[in-house]
């Protein structure tokens, strides 16, 4: 997966918030395929490790990293008012997922699961 600097940068108010979202993307073995989907939706992407990617737009910055088995782990920061938008984007990509938003002190605020429609 080529990296892309074409997307917008994370708004500073969310960058100062710190990590507040984590999740699991099911049925994915390759974080580069996930990154390519986000780049196709206008996000920027850059390599963050041997097999991981940092994905960014103005309301969210996440890292995706392959885990054991057919899963990719996700963590980062999201505008708390747009965590549902992240879930809908993953649904649109056809990626079953679980997301958890916390309050910054690692206390869960909301949890969501997504299944692709169709």
mmCIF file of N, CA and C in Angstrom:
data_model
loop_
_atom_site.group_PDB
_atom_site.id
_atom_site.type_symbol
_atom_site.label_atom_id
_atom_site.label_comp_id
_atom_site.label_asym_id
_atom_site.label_seq_id
_atom_site.Cartn_x
_atom_site.Cartn_y
_atom_site.Cartn_z
ATOM 1 N N UNK A 1 0.858 -1.177 0.000
ATOM 2 C CA UNK A 1 0.000 0.000 0.000
ATOM 3 C C UNK A 1 0.889 1.220 0.000
ATOM 4 N N UNK A 2 0.716 2.074 -0.963
ATOM 5 C CA UNK A 2 1.422 3.348 -0.975
ATOM 6 C C UNK A 2 0.812 4.261 0.071
ATOM 7 N N UNK A 3 1.649 5.115 0.632
ATOM 8 C CA UNK A 3 1.126 6.081 1.579
ATOM 9 C C UNK A 3 0.594 7.283 0.816
ATOM 10 N N UNK A 4 -0.255 8.063 1.481
ATOM 11 C CA UNK A 4 -0.862 9.222 0.852
ATOM 12 C C UNK A 4 -0.914 10.363 1.841
ATOM 13 N N UNK A 5 -0.453 11.516 1.432
ATOM 14 C CA UNK A 5 -0.549 12.714 2.262
ATOM 15 C C UNK A 5 -1.675 13.613 1.771
ATOM 16 N N UNK A 6 -2.587 13.052 0.977
ATOM 17 C CA UNK A 6 -3.624 13.846 0.340
ATOM 18 C C UNK A 6 -4.765 14.279 1.231
ATOM 19 N N UNK A 7 -4.966 13.638 2.382
ATOM 20 C CA UNK A 7 -6.101 13.964 3.237
ATOM 21 C C UNK A 7 -5.798 15.103 4.193
ATOM 22 N N UNK A 8 -6.852 15.627 4.829
ATOM 23 C CA UNK A 8 -6.648 16.715 5.788
ATOM 24 C C UNK A 8 -5.983 16.240 7.069
ATOM 25 N N UNK A 9 -5.338 17.175 7.772
ATOM 26 C CA UNK A 9 -4.712 16.863 9.054
ATOM 27 C C UNK A 9 -5.746 16.919 10.169
ATOM 28 N N UNK A 10 -5.475 16.190 11.239
ATOM 29 C CA UNK A 10 -6.340 16.170 12.403
ATOM 30 C C UNK A 10 -6.430 17.566 13.023
ATOM 31 N N UNK A 11 -7.649 18.002 13.308
ATOM 32 C CA UNK A 11 -7.887 19.277 13.981
ATOM 33 C C UNK A 11 -7.174 19.252 15.337
ATOM 34 N N UNK A 12 -6.502 20.320 15.701
ATOM 35 C CA UNK A 12 -5.694 20.384 16.933
ATOM 36 C C UNK A 12 -6.509 20.063 18.186
ATOM 37 N N UNK A 13 -7.789 20.424 18.224
ATOM 38 C CA UNK A 13 -8.572 20.165 19.447
ATOM 39 C C UNK A 13 -8.724 18.682 19.709
ATOM 40 N N UNK A 14 -8.691 17.854 18.657
ATOM 41 C CA UNK A 14 -8.786 16.407 18.851
ATOM 42 C C UNK A 14 -7.414 15.821 19.130
ATOM 43 N N UNK A 15 -6.372 16.396 18.552
ATOM 44 C CA UNK A 15 -5.012 15.905 18.803
ATOM 45 C C UNK A 15 -4.660 16.057 20.280
ATOM 46 N N UNK A 16 -5.107 17.145 20.897
ATOM 47 C CA UNK A 16 -4.817 17.389 22.306
ATOM 48 C C UNK A 16 -5.626 16.489 23.228
ATOM 49 N N UNK A 17 -6.662 15.855 22.700
ATOM 50 C CA UNK A 17 -7.527 14.997 23.496
ATOM 51 C C UNK A 17 -6.834 13.703 23.900
ATOM 52 N N UNK A 18 -5.956 13.191 23.069
ATOM 53 C CA UNK A 18 -5.316 11.903 23.342
ATOM 54 C C UNK A 18 -6.179 10.753 22.857
ATOM 55 N N UNK A 19 -5.617 9.549 22.857
ATOM 56 C CA UNK A 19 -6.334 8.380 22.356
ATOM 57 C C UNK A 19 -7.640 8.167 23.119
ATOM 58 N N UNK A 20 -8.719 7.967 22.368
ATOM 59 C CA UNK A 20 -10.016 7.754 22.992
ATOM 60 C C UNK A 20 -10.863 6.700 22.274
ATOM 61 N N UNK A 21 -10.310 6.083 21.238
ATOM 62 C CA UNK A 21 -11.069 5.059 20.521
ATOM 63 C C UNK A 21 -10.163 3.848 20.286
ATOM 64 N N UNK A 22 -10.751 2.666 20.428
ATOM 65 C CA UNK A 22 -10.035 1.442 20.106
ATOM 66 C C UNK A 22 -11.043 0.480 19.499
ATOM 67 N N UNK A 23 -10.536 -0.533 18.830
ATOM 68 C CA UNK A 23 -11.450 -1.482 18.231
ATOM 69 C C UNK A 23 -10.751 -2.627 17.549
ATOM 70 N N UNK A 24 -11.578 -3.508 17.021
ATOM 71 C CA UNK A 24 -11.121 -4.682 16.286
ATOM 72 C C UNK A 24 -11.876 -4.720 14.970
ATOM 73 N N UNK A 25 -11.150 -4.936 13.895
ATOM 74 C CA UNK A 25 -11.735 -5.115 12.571
ATOM 75 C C UNK A 25 -11.646 -6.600 12.252
ATOM 76 N N UNK A 26 -12.787 -7.241 12.118
ATOM 77 C CA UNK A 26 -12.830 -8.688 11.930
ATOM 78 C C UNK A 26 -12.736 -9.058 10.455
ATOM 79 N N UNK A 27 -12.136 -10.214 10.201
ATOM 80 C CA UNK A 27 -12.059 -10.726 8.834
ATOM 81 C C UNK A 27 -11.007 -10.046 7.982
ATOM 82 N N UNK A 28 -10.112 -9.313 8.603
ATOM 83 C CA UNK A 28 -9.041 -8.615 7.879
ATOM 84 C C UNK A 28 -7.705 -9.213 8.298
ATOM 85 N N UNK A 29 -6.899 -9.565 7.362
ATOM 86 C CA UNK A 29 -5.558 -10.058 7.673
ATOM 87 C C UNK A 29 -4.489 -9.018 7.378
ATOM 88 N N UNK A 30 -4.844 -8.023 6.603
ATOM 89 C CA UNK A 30 -3.855 -7.104 6.061
ATOM 90 C C UNK A 30 -4.257 -5.656 6.340
ATOM 91 N N UNK A 31 -3.491 -4.964 7.168
ATOM 92 C CA UNK A 31 -3.792 -3.569 7.475
ATOM 93 C C UNK A 31 -3.631 -2.685 6.245
ATOM 94 N N UNK A 32 -2.813 -3.097 5.291
ATOM 95 C CA UNK A 32 -2.632 -2.264 4.088
ATOM 96 C C UNK A 32 -3.912 -2.195 3.271
ATOM 97 N N UNK A 33 -4.691 -3.272 3.241
ATOM 98 C CA UNK A 33 -5.968 -3.250 2.518
ATOM 99 C C UNK A 33 -6.948 -2.309 3.211
ATOM 100 N N UNK A 34 -6.925 -2.289 4.544
ATOM 101 C CA UNK A 34 -7.772 -1.366 5.302
ATOM 102 C C UNK A 34 -7.339 0.068 5.004
ATOM 103 N N UNK A 35 -6.039 0.322 5.050
ATOM 104 C CA UNK A 35 -5.511 1.660 4.766
ATOM 105 C C UNK A 35 -5.907 2.126 3.371
ATOM 106 N N UNK A 36 -5.858 1.235 2.407
ATOM 107 C CA UNK A 36 -6.222 1.601 1.029
ATOM 108 C C UNK A 36 -7.680 2.056 0.952
ATOM 109 N N UNK A 37 -8.564 1.415 1.715
ATOM 110 C CA UNK A 37 -9.978 1.823 1.738
ATOM 111 C C UNK A 37 -10.123 3.246 2.266
ATOM 112 N N UNK A 38 -9.405 3.566 3.351
ATOM 113 C CA UNK A 38 -9.484 4.907 3.918
ATOM 114 C C UNK A 38 -8.909 5.950 2.963
ATOM 115 N N UNK A 39 -7.795 5.633 2.308
ATOM 116 C CA UNK A 39 -7.211 6.552 1.327
ATOM 117 C C UNK A 39 -8.225 6.820 0.211
ATOM 118 N N UNK A 40 -8.936 5.777 -0.209
ATOM 119 C CA UNK A 40 -9.963 5.937 -1.238
ATOM 120 C C UNK A 40 -11.103 6.842 -0.800
ATOM 121 N N UNK A 41 -11.283 6.979 0.524
ATOM 122 C CA UNK A 41 -12.322 7.857 1.070
ATOM 123 C C UNK A 41 -11.776 9.256 1.395
ATOM 124 N N UNK A 42 -10.528 9.537 0.981
ATOM 125 C CA UNK A 42 -9.964 10.874 1.142
ATOM 126 C C UNK A 42 -9.096 11.081 2.365
ATOM 127 N N UNK A 43 -8.808 10.017 3.122
ATOM 128 C CA UNK A 43 -7.940 10.123 4.298
ATOM 129 C C UNK A 43 -6.479 10.052 3.858
ATOM 130 N N UNK A 44 -5.576 10.547 4.711
ATOM 131 C CA UNK A 44 -4.153 10.352 4.464
ATOM 132 C C UNK A 44 -3.717 9.073 5.173
ATOM 133 N N UNK A 45 -2.603 8.517 4.718
ATOM 134 C CA UNK A 45 -2.077 7.276 5.273
ATOM 135 C C UNK A 45 -0.564 7.330 5.252
ATOM 136 N N UNK A 46 0.037 6.814 6.333
ATOM 137 C CA UNK A 46 1.493 6.679 6.356
ATOM 138 C C UNK A 46 1.843 5.436 7.162
ATOM 139 N N UNK A 47 2.941 4.845 6.824
ATOM 140 C CA UNK A 47 3.398 3.650 7.521
ATOM 141 C C UNK A 47 3.747 4.019 8.961
ATOM 142 N N UNK A 48 3.305 3.171 9.914
ATOM 143 C CA UNK A 48 3.629 3.415 11.324
ATOM 144 C C UNK A 48 4.461 2.286 11.922
ATOM 145 N N UNK A 49 4.585 1.180 11.200
ATOM 146 C CA UNK A 49 5.403 0.039 11.631
ATOM 147 C C UNK A 49 5.600 -0.862 10.411
ATOM 148 N N UNK A 50 6.170 -2.036 10.620
ATOM 149 C CA UNK A 50 6.403 -2.954 9.499
ATOM 150 C C UNK A 50 5.114 -3.271 8.751
ATOM 151 N N UNK A 51 4.011 -3.430 9.498
ATOM 152 C CA UNK A 51 2.754 -3.829 8.870
ATOM 153 C C UNK A 51 1.589 -2.929 9.237
ATOM 154 N N UNK A 52 1.836 -1.842 9.970
ATOM 155 C CA UNK A 52 0.769 -0.964 10.439
ATOM 156 C C UNK A 52 0.756 0.366 9.715
ATOM 157 N N UNK A 53 -0.397 1.045 9.827
ATOM 158 C CA UNK A 53 -0.586 2.334 9.163
ATOM 159 C C UNK A 53 -1.281 3.311 10.087
ATOM 160 N N UNK A 54 -0.906 4.585 9.973
ATOM 161 C CA UNK A 54 -1.623 5.661 10.634
ATOM 162 C C UNK A 54 -2.512 6.306 9.575
ATOM 163 N N UNK A 55 -3.789 6.436 9.893
ATOM 164 C CA UNK A 55 -4.787 6.980 8.977
ATOM 165 C C UNK A 55 -5.357 8.242 9.597
ATOM 166 N N UNK A 56 -5.539 9.286 8.774
ATOM 167 C CA UNK A 56 -5.900 10.582 9.358
ATOM 168 C C UNK A 56 -6.833 11.372 8.463
ATOM 169 N N UNK A 57 -7.770 12.044 9.117
ATOM 170 C CA UNK A 57 -8.608 13.065 8.508
ATOM 171 C C UNK A 57 -8.782 14.158 9.555
ATOM 172 N N UNK A 58 -9.559 15.197 9.271
ATOM 173 C CA UNK A 58 -9.639 16.311 10.216
ATOM 174 C C UNK A 58 -10.364 15.979 11.516
ATOM 175 N N UNK A 59 -11.115 14.896 11.569
ATOM 176 C CA UNK A 59 -11.851 14.538 12.792
ATOM 177 C C UNK A 59 -11.409 13.220 13.433
ATOM 178 N N UNK A 60 -10.374 12.591 12.883
ATOM 179 C CA UNK A 60 -9.946 11.292 13.412
ATOM 180 C C UNK A 60 -8.517 10.968 12.967
ATOM 181 N N UNK A 61 -7.742 10.379 13.890
ATOM 182 C CA UNK A 61 -6.433 9.814 13.554
ATOM 183 C C UNK A 61 -6.346 8.452 14.248
ATOM 184 N N UNK A 62 -6.218 7.392 13.458
ATOM 185 C CA UNK A 62 -6.154 6.047 14.020
ATOM 186 C C UNK A 62 -4.967 5.296 13.452
ATOM 187 N N UNK A 63 -4.525 4.299 14.195
ATOM 188 C CA UNK A 63 -3.532 3.351 13.699
ATOM 189 C C UNK A 63 -4.219 2.017 13.537
ATOM 190 N N UNK A 64 -3.892 1.334 12.462
ATOM 191 C CA UNK A 64 -4.383 -0.027 12.238
ATOM 192 C C UNK A 64 -3.170 -0.940 12.154
ATOM 193 N N UNK A 65 -3.251 -2.037 12.878
ATOM 194 C CA UNK A 65 -2.126 -2.964 12.999
ATOM 195 C C UNK A 65 -2.674 -4.390 12.982
ATOM 196 N N UNK A 66 -2.114 -5.266 12.143
ATOM 197 C CA UNK A 66 -2.612 -6.640 12.129
ATOM 198 C C UNK A 66 -2.364 -7.343 13.457
ATOM 199 N N UNK A 67 -3.308 -8.212 13.824
ATOM 200 C CA UNK A 67 -3.202 -9.026 15.033
ATOM 201 C C UNK A 67 -3.115 -10.487 14.601
ATOM 202 N N UNK A 68 -3.020 -11.368 15.572
ATOM 203 C CA UNK A 68 -3.043 -12.792 15.243
ATOM 204 C C UNK A 68 -4.403 -13.149 14.653
ATOM 205 N N UNK A 69 -4.386 -14.002 13.672
ATOM 206 C CA UNK A 69 -5.646 -14.411 13.045
ATOM 207 C C UNK A 69 -6.156 -13.357 12.085
ATOM 208 N N UNK A 70 -7.399 -13.498 11.698
ATOM 209 C CA UNK A 70 -7.956 -12.576 10.699
ATOM 210 C C UNK A 70 -8.539 -11.316 11.331
ATOM 211 N N UNK A 71 -7.707 -10.566 12.061
ATOM 212 C CA UNK A 71 -8.166 -9.338 12.688
ATOM 213 C C UNK A 71 -7.116 -8.246 12.580
ATOM 214 N N UNK A 72 -7.600 -7.024 12.556
ATOM 215 C CA UNK A 72 -6.744 -5.845 12.592
ATOM 216 C C UNK A 72 -7.193 -5.019 13.788
ATOM 217 N N UNK A 73 -6.222 -4.581 14.593
ATOM 218 C CA UNK A 73 -6.522 -3.732 15.740
ATOM 219 C C UNK A 73 -6.507 -2.271 15.318
ATOM 220 N N UNK A 74 -7.364 -1.484 15.949
ATOM 221 C CA UNK A 74 -7.502 -0.065 15.648
ATOM 222 C C UNK A 74 -7.415 0.693 16.966
ATOM 223 N N UNK A 75 -6.672 1.806 16.984
ATOM 224 C CA UNK A 75 -6.677 2.696 18.151
ATOM 225 C C UNK A 75 -6.261 4.079 17.715
ATOM 226 N N UNK A 76 -6.727 5.071 18.464
ATOM 227 C CA UNK A 76 -6.376 6.437 18.133
ATOM 228 C C UNK A 76 -7.310 7.433 18.771
ATOM 229 N N UNK A 77 -7.493 8.554 18.100
ATOM 230 C CA UNK A 77 -8.342 9.632 18.602
ATOM 231 C C UNK A 77 -9.396 9.974 17.559
ATOM 232 N N UNK A 78 -10.605 10.222 18.053
ATOM 233 C CA UNK A 78 -11.717 10.595 17.188
ATOM 234 C C UNK A 78 -12.504 11.705 17.875
ATOM 235 N N UNK A 79 -13.049 12.614 17.103
ATOM 236 C CA UNK A 79 -14.015 13.581 17.620
ATOM 237 C C UNK A 79 -15.139 12.748 18.238
ATOM 238 N N UNK A 80 -15.399 12.878 19.543
ATOM 239 C CA UNK A 80 -16.402 12.030 20.188
ATOM 240 C C UNK A 80 -17.777 12.096 19.531
ATOM 241 N N UNK A 81 -18.095 13.193 18.898
ATOM 242 C CA UNK A 81 -19.375 13.328 18.207
ATOM 243 C C UNK A 81 -19.418 12.626 16.866
ATOM 244 N N UNK A 82 -18.284 12.054 16.434
ATOM 245 C CA UNK A 82 -18.241 11.423 15.110
ATOM 246 C C UNK A 82 -17.827 9.961 15.148
ATOM 247 N N UNK A 83 -17.818 9.354 16.334
ATOM 248 C CA UNK A 83 -17.459 7.938 16.405
ATOM 249 C C UNK A 83 -18.432 7.096 15.575
ATOM 250 N N UNK A 84 -19.708 7.502 15.525
ATOM 251 C CA UNK A 84 -20.677 6.780 14.694
ATOM 252 C C UNK A 84 -20.335 6.896 13.211
ATOM 253 N N UNK A 85 -19.759 8.037 12.814
ATOM 254 C CA UNK A 85 -19.349 8.216 11.418
ATOM 255 C C UNK A 85 -18.219 7.254 11.065
ATOM 256 N N UNK A 86 -17.317 7.012 12.023
ATOM 257 C CA UNK A 86 -16.248 6.041 11.805
ATOM 258 C C UNK A 86 -16.852 4.647 11.612
ATOM 259 N N UNK A 87 -17.816 4.299 12.451
ATOM 260 C CA UNK A 87 -18.488 3.008 12.314
ATOM 261 C C UNK A 87 -19.214 2.871 10.979
ATOM 262 N N UNK A 88 -19.896 3.934 10.553
ATOM 263 C CA UNK A 88 -20.598 3.884 9.261
ATOM 264 C C UNK A 88 -19.617 3.740 8.097
ATOM 265 N N UNK A 89 -18.464 4.366 8.217
ATOM 266 C CA UNK A 89 -17.445 4.240 7.176
ATOM 267 C C UNK A 89 -16.959 2.793 7.081
ATOM 268 N N UNK A 90 -16.701 2.173 8.228
ATOM 269 C CA UNK A 90 -16.292 0.765 8.228
ATOM 270 C C UNK A 90 -17.403 -0.126 7.675
ATOM 271 N N UNK A 91 -18.661 0.189 7.998
ATOM 272 C CA UNK A 91 -19.790 -0.548 7.420
ATOM 273 C C UNK A 91 -19.788 -0.424 5.898
ATOM 274 N N UNK A 92 -19.580 0.796 5.412
ATOM 275 C CA UNK A 92 -19.549 1.030 3.965
ATOM 276 C C UNK A 92 -18.426 0.238 3.290
ATOM 277 N N UNK A 93 -17.308 0.080 4.004
ATOM 278 C CA UNK A 93 -16.191 -0.705 3.482
ATOM 279 C C UNK A 93 -16.465 -2.210 3.552
ATOM 280 N N UNK A 94 -17.535 -2.602 4.252
ATOM 281 C CA UNK A 94 -17.857 -4.020 4.398
ATOM 282 C C UNK A 94 -17.016 -4.725 5.441
ATOM 283 N N UNK A 95 -16.549 -3.981 6.445
ATOM 284 C CA UNK A 95 -15.669 -4.544 7.470
ATOM 285 C C UNK A 95 -16.433 -4.697 8.783
ATOM 286 N N UNK A 96 -16.702 -5.929 9.212
ATOM 287 C CA UNK A 96 -17.306 -6.125 10.536
ATOM 288 C C UNK A 96 -16.334 -5.617 11.606
ATOM 289 N N UNK A 97 -16.875 -4.937 12.617
ATOM 290 C CA UNK A 97 -15.992 -4.294 13.584
ATOM 291 C C UNK A 97 -16.651 -4.127 14.940
ATOM 292 N N UNK A 98 -15.801 -3.850 15.921
ATOM 293 C CA UNK A 98 -16.212 -3.437 17.259
ATOM 294 C C UNK A 98 -15.399 -2.190 17.586
ATOM 295 N N UNK A 99 -16.070 -1.155 18.053
ATOM 296 C CA UNK A 99 -15.408 0.086 18.447
ATOM 297 C C UNK A 99 -15.793 0.437 19.873
ATOM 298 N N UNK A 100 -14.869 1.033 20.599
ATOM 299 C CA UNK A 100 -15.147 1.522 21.949
ATOM 300 C C UNK A 100 -14.584 2.923 22.088
ATOM 301 N N UNK A 101 -15.417 3.842 22.519
ATOM 302 C CA UNK A 101 -15.008 5.213 22.800
ATOM 303 C C UNK A 101 -14.882 5.353 24.303
ATOM 304 N N UNK A 102 -13.759 5.924 24.780
ATOM 305 C CA UNK A 102 -13.624 6.144 26.217
ATOM 306 C C UNK A 102 -13.531 7.635 26.517
ATOM 307 N N UNK A 103 -13.610 7.962 27.794
ATOM 308 C CA UNK A 103 -13.662 9.367 28.220
ATOM 309 C C UNK A 103 -12.286 9.999 28.434
ATOM 310 N N UNK A 104 -11.224 9.318 28.074
ATOM 311 C CA UNK A 104 -9.876 9.834 28.286
ATOM 312 C C UNK A 104 -9.234 9.273 29.540
ATOM 313 N N UNK A 105 -10.058 8.750 30.439
ATOM 314 C CA UNK A 105 -9.556 8.095 31.647
ATOM 315 C C UNK A 105 -9.770 6.593 31.552
ATOM 316 N N UNK A 106 -9.920 6.120 30.326
ATOM 317 C CA UNK A 106 -10.120 4.701 30.007
ATOM 318 C C UNK A 106 -11.451 4.144 30.501
ATOM 319 N N UNK A 107 -12.402 5.011 30.828
ATOM 320 C CA UNK A 107 -13.748 4.562 31.174
ATOM 321 C C UNK A 107 -14.593 4.582 29.902
ATOM 322 N N UNK A 108 -15.190 3.455 29.516
ATOM 323 C CA UNK A 108 -15.986 3.417 28.285
ATOM 324 C C UNK A 108 -17.153 4.398 28.319
ATOM 325 N N UNK A 109 -17.338 5.112 27.223
ATOM 326 C CA UNK A 109 -18.467 6.018 27.056
ATOM 327 C C UNK A 109 -19.521 5.339 26.197
ATOM 328 N N UNK A 110 -19.076 4.680 25.134
ATOM 329 C CA UNK A 110 -20.012 3.939 24.289
ATOM 330 C C UNK A 110 -19.256 2.846 23.551
ATOM 331 N N UNK A 111 -19.995 1.819 23.196
ATOM 332 C CA UNK A 111 -19.458 0.727 22.420
ATOM 333 C C UNK A 111 -20.366 0.498 21.241
ATOM 334 N N UNK A 112 -19.811 0.045 20.144
ATOM 335 C CA UNK A 112 -20.618 -0.234 18.972
ATOM 336 C C UNK A 112 -20.041 -1.375 18.172
ATOM 337 N N UNK A 113 -20.941 -2.085 17.530
ATOM 338 C CA UNK A 113 -20.557 -3.173 16.630
ATOM 339 C C UNK A 113 -21.151 -2.845 15.272
ATOM 340 N N UNK A 114 -20.447 -3.237 14.255
ATOM 341 C CA UNK A 114 -20.953 -3.006 12.915
ATOM 342 C C UNK A 114 -20.844 -4.254 12.067
ATOM 343 N N UNK A 115 -21.846 -4.446 11.277
ATOM 344 C CA UNK A 115 -21.877 -5.528 10.302
ATOM 345 C C UNK A 115 -22.202 -4.891 8.966
ATOM 346 N N UNK A 116 -21.548 -5.315 7.938
ATOM 347 C CA UNK A 116 -21.871 -4.751 6.626
ATOM 348 C C UNK A 116 -23.310 -5.080 6.254
ATOM 349 N N UNK A 117 -23.970 -4.114 5.657
ATOM 350 C CA UNK A 117 -25.327 -4.363 5.198
ATOM 351 C C UNK A 117 -25.289 -5.071 3.853
ATOM 352 N N UNK A 118 -26.359 -5.779 3.570
ATOM 353 C CA UNK A 118 -26.398 -6.417 2.262
ATOM 354 C C UNK A 118 -26.659 -7.802 2.329
#
